[in-house]
Each structure stands twice: as C-alpha cells, then as structure tokens.
PDB file of C-alpha atoms and ligand atoms in Angstrom:
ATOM      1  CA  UNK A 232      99.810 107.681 144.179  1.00 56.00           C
ATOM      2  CA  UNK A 233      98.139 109.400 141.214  1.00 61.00           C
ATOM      3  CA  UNK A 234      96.153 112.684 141.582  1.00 60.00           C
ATOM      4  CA  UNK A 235      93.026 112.584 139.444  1.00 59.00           C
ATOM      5  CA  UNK A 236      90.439 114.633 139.880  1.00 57.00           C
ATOM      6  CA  UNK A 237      87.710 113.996 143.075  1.00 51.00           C
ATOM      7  CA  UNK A 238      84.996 112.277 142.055  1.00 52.00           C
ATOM      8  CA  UNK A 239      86.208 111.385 138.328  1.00 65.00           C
ATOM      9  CA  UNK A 240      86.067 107.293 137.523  1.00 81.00           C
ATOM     10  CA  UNK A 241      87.662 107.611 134.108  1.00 93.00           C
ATOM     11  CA  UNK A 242      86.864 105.400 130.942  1.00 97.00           C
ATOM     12  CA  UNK A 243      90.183 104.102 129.133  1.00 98.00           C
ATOM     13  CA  UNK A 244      89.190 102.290 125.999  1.00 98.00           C
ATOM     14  CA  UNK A 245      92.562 101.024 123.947  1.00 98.00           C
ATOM     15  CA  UNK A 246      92.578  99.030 120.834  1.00 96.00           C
ATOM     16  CA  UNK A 247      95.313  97.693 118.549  1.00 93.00           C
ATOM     17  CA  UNK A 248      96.201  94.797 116.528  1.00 89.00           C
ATOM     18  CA  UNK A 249      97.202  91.384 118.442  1.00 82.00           C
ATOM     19  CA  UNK A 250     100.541  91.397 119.726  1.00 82.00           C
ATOM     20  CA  UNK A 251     100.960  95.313 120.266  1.00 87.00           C
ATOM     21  CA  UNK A 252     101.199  94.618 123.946  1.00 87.00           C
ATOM     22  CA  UNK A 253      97.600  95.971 124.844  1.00 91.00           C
ATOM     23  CA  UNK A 254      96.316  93.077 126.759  1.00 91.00           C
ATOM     24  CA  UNK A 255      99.114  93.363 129.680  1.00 92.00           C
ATOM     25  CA  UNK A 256      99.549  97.203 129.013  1.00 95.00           C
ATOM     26  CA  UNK A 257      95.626  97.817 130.335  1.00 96.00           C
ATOM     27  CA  UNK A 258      96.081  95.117 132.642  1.00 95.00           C
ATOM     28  CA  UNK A 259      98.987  96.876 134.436  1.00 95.00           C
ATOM     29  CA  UNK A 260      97.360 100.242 134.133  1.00 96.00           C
ATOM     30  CA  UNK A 261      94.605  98.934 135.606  1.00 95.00           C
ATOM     31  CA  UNK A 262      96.241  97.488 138.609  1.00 93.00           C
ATOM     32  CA  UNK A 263      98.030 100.780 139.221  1.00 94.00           C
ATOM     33  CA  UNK A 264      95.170 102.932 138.952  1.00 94.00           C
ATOM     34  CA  UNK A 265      92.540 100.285 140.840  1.00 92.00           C
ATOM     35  CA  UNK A 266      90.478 100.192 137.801  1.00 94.00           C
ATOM     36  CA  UNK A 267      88.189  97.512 136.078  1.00 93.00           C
ATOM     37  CA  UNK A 268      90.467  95.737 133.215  1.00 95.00           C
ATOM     38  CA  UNK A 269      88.169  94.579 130.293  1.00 97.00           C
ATOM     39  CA  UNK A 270      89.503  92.292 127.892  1.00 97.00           C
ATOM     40  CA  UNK A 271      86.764  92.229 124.892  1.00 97.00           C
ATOM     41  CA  UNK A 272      88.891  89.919 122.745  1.00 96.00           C
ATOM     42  CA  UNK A 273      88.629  87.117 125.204  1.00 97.00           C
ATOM     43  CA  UNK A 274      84.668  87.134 125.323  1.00 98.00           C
ATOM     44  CA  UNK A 275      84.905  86.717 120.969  1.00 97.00           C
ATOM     45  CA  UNK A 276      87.376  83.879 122.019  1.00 97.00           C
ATOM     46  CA  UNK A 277      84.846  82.438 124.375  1.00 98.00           C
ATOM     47  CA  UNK A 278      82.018  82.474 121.937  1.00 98.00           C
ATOM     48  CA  UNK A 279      84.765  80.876 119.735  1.00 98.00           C
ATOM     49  CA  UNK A 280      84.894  78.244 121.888  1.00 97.00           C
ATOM     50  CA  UNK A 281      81.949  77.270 122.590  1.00 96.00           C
ATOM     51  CA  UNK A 282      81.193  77.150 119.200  1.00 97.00           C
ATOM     52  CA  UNK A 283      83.989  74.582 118.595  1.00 96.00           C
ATOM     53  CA  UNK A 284      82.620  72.962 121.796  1.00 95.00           C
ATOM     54  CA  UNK A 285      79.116  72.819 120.234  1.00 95.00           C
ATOM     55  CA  UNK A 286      80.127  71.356 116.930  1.00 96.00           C
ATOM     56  CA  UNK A 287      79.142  74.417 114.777  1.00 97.00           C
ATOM     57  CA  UNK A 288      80.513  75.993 111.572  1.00 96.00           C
ATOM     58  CA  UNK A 289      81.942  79.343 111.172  1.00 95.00           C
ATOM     59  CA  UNK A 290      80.802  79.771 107.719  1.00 94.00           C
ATOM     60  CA  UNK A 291      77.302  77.779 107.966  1.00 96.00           C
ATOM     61  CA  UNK A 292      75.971  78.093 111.406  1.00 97.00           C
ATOM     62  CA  UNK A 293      76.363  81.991 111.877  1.00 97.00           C
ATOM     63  CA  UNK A 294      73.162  82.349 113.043  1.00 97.00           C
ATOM     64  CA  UNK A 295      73.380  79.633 115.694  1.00 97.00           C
ATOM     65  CA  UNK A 296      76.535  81.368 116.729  1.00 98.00           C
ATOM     66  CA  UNK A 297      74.971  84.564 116.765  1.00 98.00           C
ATOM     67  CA  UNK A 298      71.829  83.553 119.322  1.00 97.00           C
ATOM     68  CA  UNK A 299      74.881  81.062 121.630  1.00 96.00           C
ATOM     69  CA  UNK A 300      76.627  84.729 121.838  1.00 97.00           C
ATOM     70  CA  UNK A 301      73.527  86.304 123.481  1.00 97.00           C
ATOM     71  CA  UNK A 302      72.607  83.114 125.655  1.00 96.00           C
ATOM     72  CA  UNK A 303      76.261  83.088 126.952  1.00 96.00           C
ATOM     73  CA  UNK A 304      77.039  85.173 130.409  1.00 95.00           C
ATOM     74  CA  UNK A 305      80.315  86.818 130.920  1.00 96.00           C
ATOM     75  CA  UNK A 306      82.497  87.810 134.059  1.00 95.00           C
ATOM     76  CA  UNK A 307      85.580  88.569 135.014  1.00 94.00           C
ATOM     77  CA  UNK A 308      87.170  87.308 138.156  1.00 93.00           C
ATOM     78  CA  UNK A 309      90.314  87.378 139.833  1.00 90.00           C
ATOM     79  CA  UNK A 310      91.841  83.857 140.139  1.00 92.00           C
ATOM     80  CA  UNK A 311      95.538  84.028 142.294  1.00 90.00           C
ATOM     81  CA  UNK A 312      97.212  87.251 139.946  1.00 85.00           C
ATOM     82  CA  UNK A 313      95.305  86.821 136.614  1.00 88.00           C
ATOM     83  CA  UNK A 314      92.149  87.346 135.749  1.00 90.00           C
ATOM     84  CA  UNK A 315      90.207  85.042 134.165  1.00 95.00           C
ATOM     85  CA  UNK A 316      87.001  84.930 131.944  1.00 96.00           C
ATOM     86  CA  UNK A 317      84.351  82.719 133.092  1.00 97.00           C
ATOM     87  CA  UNK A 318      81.602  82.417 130.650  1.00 96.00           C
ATOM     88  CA  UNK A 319      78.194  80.598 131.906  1.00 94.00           C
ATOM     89  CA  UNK A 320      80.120  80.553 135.577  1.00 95.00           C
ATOM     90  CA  UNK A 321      83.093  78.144 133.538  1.00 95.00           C
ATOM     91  CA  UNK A 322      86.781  79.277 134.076  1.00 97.00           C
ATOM     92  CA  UNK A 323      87.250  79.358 129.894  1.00 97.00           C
ATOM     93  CA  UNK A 324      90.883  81.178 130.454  1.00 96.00           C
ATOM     94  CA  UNK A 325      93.258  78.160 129.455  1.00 95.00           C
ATOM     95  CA  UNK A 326      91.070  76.946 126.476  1.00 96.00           C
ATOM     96  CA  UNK A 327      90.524  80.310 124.939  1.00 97.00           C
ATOM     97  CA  UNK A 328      94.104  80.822 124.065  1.00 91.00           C
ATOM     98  CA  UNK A 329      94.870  78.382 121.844  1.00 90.00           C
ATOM     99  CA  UNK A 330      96.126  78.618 118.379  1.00 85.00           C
ATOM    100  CA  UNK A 331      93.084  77.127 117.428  1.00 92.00           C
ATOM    101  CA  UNK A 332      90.697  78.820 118.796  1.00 95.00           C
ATOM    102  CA  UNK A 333      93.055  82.541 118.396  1.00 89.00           C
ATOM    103  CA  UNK A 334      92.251  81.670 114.227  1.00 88.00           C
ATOM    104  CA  UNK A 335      88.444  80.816 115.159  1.00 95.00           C
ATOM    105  CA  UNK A 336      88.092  83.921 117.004  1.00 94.00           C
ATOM    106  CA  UNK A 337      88.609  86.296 114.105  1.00 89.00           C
ATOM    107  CA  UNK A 338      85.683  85.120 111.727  1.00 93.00           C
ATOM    108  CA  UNK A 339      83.413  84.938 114.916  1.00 96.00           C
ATOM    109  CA  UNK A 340      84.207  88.377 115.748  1.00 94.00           C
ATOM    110  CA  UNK A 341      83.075  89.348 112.153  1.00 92.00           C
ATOM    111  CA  UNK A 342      79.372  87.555 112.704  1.00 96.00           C
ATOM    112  CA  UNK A 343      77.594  91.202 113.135  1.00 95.00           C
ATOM    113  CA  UNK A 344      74.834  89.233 115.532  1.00 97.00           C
ATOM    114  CA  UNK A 345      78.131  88.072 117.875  1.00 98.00           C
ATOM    115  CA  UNK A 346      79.215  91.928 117.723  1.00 97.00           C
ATOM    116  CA  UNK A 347      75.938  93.524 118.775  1.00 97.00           C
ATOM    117  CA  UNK A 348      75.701  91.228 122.070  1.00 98.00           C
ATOM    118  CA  UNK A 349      79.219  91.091 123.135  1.00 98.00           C
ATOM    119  CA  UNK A 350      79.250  95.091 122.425  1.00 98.00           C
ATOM    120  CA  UNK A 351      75.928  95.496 124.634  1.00 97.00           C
ATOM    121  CA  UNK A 352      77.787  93.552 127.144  1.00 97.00           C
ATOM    122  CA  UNK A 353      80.770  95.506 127.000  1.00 98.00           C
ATOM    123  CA  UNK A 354      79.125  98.724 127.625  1.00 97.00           C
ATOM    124  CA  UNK A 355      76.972  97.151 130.891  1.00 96.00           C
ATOM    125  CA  UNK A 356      80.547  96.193 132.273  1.00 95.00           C
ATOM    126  CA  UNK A 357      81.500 100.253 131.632  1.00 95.00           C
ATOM    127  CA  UNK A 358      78.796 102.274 132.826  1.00 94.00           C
ATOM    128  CA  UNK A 359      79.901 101.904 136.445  1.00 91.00           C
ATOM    129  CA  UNK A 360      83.310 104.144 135.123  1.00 93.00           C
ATOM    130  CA  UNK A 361      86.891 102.953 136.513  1.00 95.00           C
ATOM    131  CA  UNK A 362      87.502 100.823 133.045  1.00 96.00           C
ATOM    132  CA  UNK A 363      90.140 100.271 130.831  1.00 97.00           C
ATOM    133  CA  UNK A 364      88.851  98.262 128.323  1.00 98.00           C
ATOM    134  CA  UNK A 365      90.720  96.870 125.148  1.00 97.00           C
ATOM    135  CA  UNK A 366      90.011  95.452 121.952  1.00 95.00           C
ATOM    136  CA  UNK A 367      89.391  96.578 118.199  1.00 92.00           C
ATOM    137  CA  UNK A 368      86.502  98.495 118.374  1.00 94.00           C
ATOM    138  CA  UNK A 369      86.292 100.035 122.163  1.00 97.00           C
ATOM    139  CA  UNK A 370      87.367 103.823 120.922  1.00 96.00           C
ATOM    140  CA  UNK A 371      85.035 103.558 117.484  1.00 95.00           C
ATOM    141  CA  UNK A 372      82.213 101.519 118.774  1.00 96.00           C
ATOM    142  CA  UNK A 373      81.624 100.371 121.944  1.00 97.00           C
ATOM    143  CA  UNK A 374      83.203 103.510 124.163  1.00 97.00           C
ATOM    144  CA  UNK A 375      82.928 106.576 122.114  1.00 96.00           C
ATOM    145  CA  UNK A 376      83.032 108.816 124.942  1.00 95.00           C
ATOM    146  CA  UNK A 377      85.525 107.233 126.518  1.00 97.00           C
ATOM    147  CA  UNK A 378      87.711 110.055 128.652  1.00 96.00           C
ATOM    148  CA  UNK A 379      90.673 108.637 126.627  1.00 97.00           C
ATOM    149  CA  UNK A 380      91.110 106.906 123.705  1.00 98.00           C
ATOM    150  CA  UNK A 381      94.310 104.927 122.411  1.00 97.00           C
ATOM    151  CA  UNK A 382      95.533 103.088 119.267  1.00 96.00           C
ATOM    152  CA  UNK A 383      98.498 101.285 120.486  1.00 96.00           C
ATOM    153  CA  UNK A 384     100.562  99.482 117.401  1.00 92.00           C
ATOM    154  CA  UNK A 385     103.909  97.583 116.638  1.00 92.00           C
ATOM    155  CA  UNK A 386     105.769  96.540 113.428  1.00 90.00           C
ATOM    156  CA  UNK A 387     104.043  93.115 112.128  1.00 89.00           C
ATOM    157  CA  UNK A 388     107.540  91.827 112.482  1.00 90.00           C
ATOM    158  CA  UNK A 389     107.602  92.766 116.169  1.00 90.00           C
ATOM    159  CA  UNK A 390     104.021  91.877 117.250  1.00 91.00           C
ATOM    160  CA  UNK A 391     104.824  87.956 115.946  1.00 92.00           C
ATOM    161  CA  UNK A 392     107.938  87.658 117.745  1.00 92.00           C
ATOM    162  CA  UNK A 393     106.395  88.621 120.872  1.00 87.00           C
ATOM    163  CA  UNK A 394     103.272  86.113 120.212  1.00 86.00           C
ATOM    164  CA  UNK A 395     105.825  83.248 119.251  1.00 91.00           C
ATOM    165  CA  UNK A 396     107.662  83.605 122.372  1.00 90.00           C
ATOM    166  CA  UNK A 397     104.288  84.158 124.648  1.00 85.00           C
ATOM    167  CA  UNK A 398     103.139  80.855 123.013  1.00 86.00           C
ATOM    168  CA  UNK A 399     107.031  79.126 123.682  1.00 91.00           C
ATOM    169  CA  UNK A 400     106.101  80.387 127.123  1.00 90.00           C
ATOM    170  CA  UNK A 401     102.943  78.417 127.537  1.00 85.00           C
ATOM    171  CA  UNK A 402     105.018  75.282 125.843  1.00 89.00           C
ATOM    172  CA  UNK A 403     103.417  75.594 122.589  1.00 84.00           C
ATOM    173  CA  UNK A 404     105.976  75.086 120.053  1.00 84.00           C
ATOM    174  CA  UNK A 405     104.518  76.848 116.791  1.00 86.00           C
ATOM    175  CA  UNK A 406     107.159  77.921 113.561  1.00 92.00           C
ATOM    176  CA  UNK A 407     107.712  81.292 114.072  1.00 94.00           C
ATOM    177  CA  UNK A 408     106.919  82.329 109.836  1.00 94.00           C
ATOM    178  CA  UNK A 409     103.469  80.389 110.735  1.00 93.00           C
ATOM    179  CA  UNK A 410     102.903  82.848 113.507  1.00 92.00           C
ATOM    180  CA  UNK A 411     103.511  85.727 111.032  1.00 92.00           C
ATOM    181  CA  UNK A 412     101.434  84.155 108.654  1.00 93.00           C
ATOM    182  CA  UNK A 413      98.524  83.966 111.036  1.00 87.00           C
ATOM    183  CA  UNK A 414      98.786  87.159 112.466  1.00 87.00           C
ATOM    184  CA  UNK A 415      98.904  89.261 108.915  1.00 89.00           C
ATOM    185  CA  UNK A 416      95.555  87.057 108.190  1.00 87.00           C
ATOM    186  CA  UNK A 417      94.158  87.907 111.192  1.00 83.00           C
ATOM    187  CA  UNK A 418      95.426  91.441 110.682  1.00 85.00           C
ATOM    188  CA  UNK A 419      94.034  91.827 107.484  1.00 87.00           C
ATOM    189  CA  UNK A 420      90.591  90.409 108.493  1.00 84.00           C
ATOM    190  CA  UNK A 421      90.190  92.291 111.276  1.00 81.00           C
ATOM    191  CA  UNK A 422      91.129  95.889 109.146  1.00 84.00           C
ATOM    192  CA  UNK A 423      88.700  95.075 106.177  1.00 86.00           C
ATOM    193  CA  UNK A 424      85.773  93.850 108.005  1.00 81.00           C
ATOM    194  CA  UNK A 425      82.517  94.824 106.682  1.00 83.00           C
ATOM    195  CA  UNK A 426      81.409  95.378 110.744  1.00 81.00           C
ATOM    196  CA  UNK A 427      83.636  97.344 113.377  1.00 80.00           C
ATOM    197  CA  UNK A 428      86.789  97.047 111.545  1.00 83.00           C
ATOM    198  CA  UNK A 429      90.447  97.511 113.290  1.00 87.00           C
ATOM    199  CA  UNK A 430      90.805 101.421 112.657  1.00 90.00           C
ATOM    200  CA  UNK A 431      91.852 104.594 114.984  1.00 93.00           C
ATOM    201  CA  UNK A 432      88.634 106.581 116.677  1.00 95.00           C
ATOM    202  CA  UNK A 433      89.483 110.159 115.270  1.00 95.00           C
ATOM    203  CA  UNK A 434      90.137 111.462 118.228  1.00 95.00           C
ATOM    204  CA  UNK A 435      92.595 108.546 119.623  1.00 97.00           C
ATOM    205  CA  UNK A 436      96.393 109.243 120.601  1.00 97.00           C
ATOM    206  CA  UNK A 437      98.900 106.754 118.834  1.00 96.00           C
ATOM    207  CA  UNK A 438     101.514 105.035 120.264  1.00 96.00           C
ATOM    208  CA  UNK A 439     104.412 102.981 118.270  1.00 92.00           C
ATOM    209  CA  UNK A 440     105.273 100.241 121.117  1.00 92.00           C
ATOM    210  CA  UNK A 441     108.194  98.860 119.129  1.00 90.00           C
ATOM    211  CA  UNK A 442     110.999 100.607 121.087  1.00 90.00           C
ATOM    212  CA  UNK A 443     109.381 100.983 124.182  1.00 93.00           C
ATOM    213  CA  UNK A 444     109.103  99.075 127.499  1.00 92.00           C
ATOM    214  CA  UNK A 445     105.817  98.250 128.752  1.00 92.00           C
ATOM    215  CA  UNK A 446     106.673 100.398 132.203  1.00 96.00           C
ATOM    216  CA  UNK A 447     107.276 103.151 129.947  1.00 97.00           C
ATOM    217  CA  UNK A 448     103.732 102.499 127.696  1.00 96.00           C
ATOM    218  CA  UNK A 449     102.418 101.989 131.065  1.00 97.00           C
ATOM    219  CA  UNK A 450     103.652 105.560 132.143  1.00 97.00           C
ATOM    220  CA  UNK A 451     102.739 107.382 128.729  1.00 97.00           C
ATOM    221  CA  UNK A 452      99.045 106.101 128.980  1.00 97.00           C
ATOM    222  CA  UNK A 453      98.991 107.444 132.751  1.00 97.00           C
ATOM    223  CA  UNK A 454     100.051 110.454 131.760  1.00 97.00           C
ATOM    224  CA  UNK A 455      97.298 110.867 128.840  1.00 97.00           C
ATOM    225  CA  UNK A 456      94.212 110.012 131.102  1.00 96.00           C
ATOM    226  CA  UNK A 457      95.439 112.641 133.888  1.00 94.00           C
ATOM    227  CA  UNK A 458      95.720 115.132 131.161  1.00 94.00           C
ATOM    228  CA  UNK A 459      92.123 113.854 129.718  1.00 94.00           C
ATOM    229  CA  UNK A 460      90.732 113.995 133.375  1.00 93.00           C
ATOM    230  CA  UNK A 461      91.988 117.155 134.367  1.00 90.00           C
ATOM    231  CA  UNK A 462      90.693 118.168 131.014  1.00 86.00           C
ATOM    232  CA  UNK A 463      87.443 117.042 131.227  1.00 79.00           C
ATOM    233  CA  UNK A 464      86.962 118.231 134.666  1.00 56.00           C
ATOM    234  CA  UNK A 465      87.714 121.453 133.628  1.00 57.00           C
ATOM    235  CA  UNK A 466      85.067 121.797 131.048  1.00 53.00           C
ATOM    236  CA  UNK A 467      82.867 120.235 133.624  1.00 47.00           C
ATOM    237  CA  UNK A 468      83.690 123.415 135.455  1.00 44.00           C
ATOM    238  CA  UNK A 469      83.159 125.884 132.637  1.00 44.00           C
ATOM    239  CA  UNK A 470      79.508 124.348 131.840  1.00 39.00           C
TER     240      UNK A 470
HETATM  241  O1   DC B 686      92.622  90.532 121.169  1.00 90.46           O
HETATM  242  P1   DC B 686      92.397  89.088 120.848  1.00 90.46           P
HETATM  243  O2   DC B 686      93.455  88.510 119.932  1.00 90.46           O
HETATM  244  O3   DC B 686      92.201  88.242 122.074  1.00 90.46           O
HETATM  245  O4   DC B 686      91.012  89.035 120.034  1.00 90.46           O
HETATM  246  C1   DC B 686      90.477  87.831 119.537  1.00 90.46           C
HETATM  247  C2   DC B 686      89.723  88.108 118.234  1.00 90.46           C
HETATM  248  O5   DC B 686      88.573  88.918 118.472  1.00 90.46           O
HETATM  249  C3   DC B 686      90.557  88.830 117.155  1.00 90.46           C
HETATM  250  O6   DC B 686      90.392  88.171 115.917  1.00 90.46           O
HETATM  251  C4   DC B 686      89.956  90.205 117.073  1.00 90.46           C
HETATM  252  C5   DC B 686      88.579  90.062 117.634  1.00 90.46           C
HETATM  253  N1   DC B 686      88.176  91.222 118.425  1.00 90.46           N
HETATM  254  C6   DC B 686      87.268  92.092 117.874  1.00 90.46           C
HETATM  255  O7   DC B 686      86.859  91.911 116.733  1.00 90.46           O
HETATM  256  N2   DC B 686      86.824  93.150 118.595  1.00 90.46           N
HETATM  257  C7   DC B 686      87.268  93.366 119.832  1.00 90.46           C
HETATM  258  N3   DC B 686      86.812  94.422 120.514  1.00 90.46           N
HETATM  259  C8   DC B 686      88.222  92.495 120.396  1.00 90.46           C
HETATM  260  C9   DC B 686      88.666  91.424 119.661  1.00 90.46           C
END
C-alpha cells in the first residue's frame, strides 16, 4: 500500500487527446489509490445525447443545448466493475459511446453555455479531494490547483489504432482510415477551440504513452502525486 501523507486527499486532474489511454489510466489509478474517478468527457457525451434524443441541432439550437446542460443531473455509480454515468438517474453508459454520438460530442463541448455548467459540476464532484479527474480542460480550467497535473499523449497513428480495436471490441466494425479521419477532426477541434481548448496547464508533467504499458503509466502517475503530496505537505509545513 501507498504512503501518502496523513490527512492529504489529493486532486489528480489528467487531460489528453482521445485515445491516449487516459480514460482507463485514471480509472486504474483510481482503483489503486481508493480515489473518486471523474470522467468529464462522458457528461459532454451525455448532453450529446440527449440532444440527439431531443431532436435538436448542433449548429441552430445552441442555446437550447446550453439551458438542457444545466437542467441535466450527473452521477457516477458503480454498476458490477465499471462505472457508469447516469444522467437524470438514467444509466446513459452504452448510448454515450457511439460513433455517433463520440462526433456529436465535440461541437457540444465547444457550446461555451454547455462548458460553464458541466465545469461547475465538475468542480462540486472535486471539492470533497480523493479525485482523479480527466478530460481536456481539468489542469487549465476546471482544477487549477490540482496537487498534480498531467498531459498524457500518443502518436495520432497510435491513439486510432487503439480506438479501432476498442470499437472491434464492442462489435462495431468501423474502417480503420475513417477512425483516423475522425479522430484528427476531433483533434483539431478540440486544440483550436475558441473556449477551453486541448492544451498543457503550464505547470503539467508530459507523458508520451506510445511505448508504454498502461501498468507502467499507471506506476509513473503514482509516483508523480507522492512526489506532489509529499511536496505539498511540506510547504504546508514551512507556512
Ligand atoms: O474524452 P471523450 O472522447 O469522452 O470526450 C468527448 C468529447 O468531449 C470530446 O470531443 C472532447 C470533449 N471534452 C471536452 O471538451 N472537455 C473535457 N473536459 C472532456 C471532454
């Protein structure tokens, strides 16, 4: 078992493009250190979604979809050994990764109304501390004082081949130059956004995740927040 510091419930926040391996990287991290694992991209999927659901337009109706993202509730729970995002007390985990709704999600996520609630909502699901959180904008935006902050990336080539084979996986057969082709739109969408775009907080710690296990990311990003902790309690000390 770790040894943090008494008394210290840390605040991971970790963002990345899609397909770096974030999502199951903070998830495992999480598990091992007994912390709260925040997935932000899911609750822009599930405002997606409901959108779709509701018959409204990305382009036209961004204010409708701006007041649904503030109406909406989100929570986490633990079904079997997933967790899953239920949004206005509906399991949403299964719809919210489709293809479909994955290429929805990005010009939702770049309706600045969407962004303020879903980033007010983030925050509430922090200030309890003992939360990784990941996503685009957790290190920049939502979490700057996060205890550590990391920019996980992969090659574009890599990050595809691992979404084409996650989507195989879940029996959706999808070309894998299509899946390239969506991800370097998404990629590029999410980096030159007007709000919150896809960029490292100044003071994150990079990781390349091409040529690495996830055990071993897994291990790196342990070994950061003990060094942050032990930091941090230090200058606790000093004050
Ligand atoms: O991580 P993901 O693929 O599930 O995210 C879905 C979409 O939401 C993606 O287009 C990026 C966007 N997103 C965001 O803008 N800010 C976040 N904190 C998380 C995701």
């Amino acid at each position: 078992m770790t040894e943090f510091p008494p008394k210290i419930k840390g605040v991971v926040a970790i963002d990345g493009p899609a397909g770096c391996g974030k999502s199951t990287v903070a998830q495992m991290l999480a598990r091992r250190l007994g912390y709260v694992y925040v997935d932000s991209g899911a609750m822009y999927r599930a405002v997606a979604f409901w959108a779709s659901q509701a018959a409204l337009d990305v382009e036209q109706d961004t204010e409708e979809i701006g007041n649904l993202s503030g109406e909406l509730s989100f929570e986490f729970q633990q079904v079997g050994d997933e967790q899953h995002l239920f949004a206005d007390d509906e399991d949403v985990e299964e719809a919210i990764r489709s293809v479909e709704v994955s290429n929805l999600s990005s010009p939702v996520s770049a309706i600045p109304q969407v962004r303020e609630h879903l980033v007010a909502a983030q925050r509430q699901m922090a200030a309890q501390g003992g939360v990784i959180m990941e996503g685009r904008d957790i290190g920049t935006v939502v979490l700057p004082d996060a205890d550590l902050k990391v920019f996980l990336t992969a090659t574009a080539g890599e990050r595809a081949r691992r979404r084409w084979r996650q989507l195989q996986e879940q029996g959706i057969i999808e070309d894998y130059e299509q899946v390239l082709r969506d991800q370097l739109e998404r990629d590029k969408r999410d980096s030159s956004r007007a709000v919150a775009p896809l960029r490292p907080a100044e003071d994150a710690r990079e990781l390349v995740t091409d040529e690495l296990t996830i055990q071993q990311v897994v291990d790196v990003l342990e070994s950061w927040l003990q060094d942050a902790l032990a930091r941090g309690g230090d200058d606790a000390q000093d004050a």
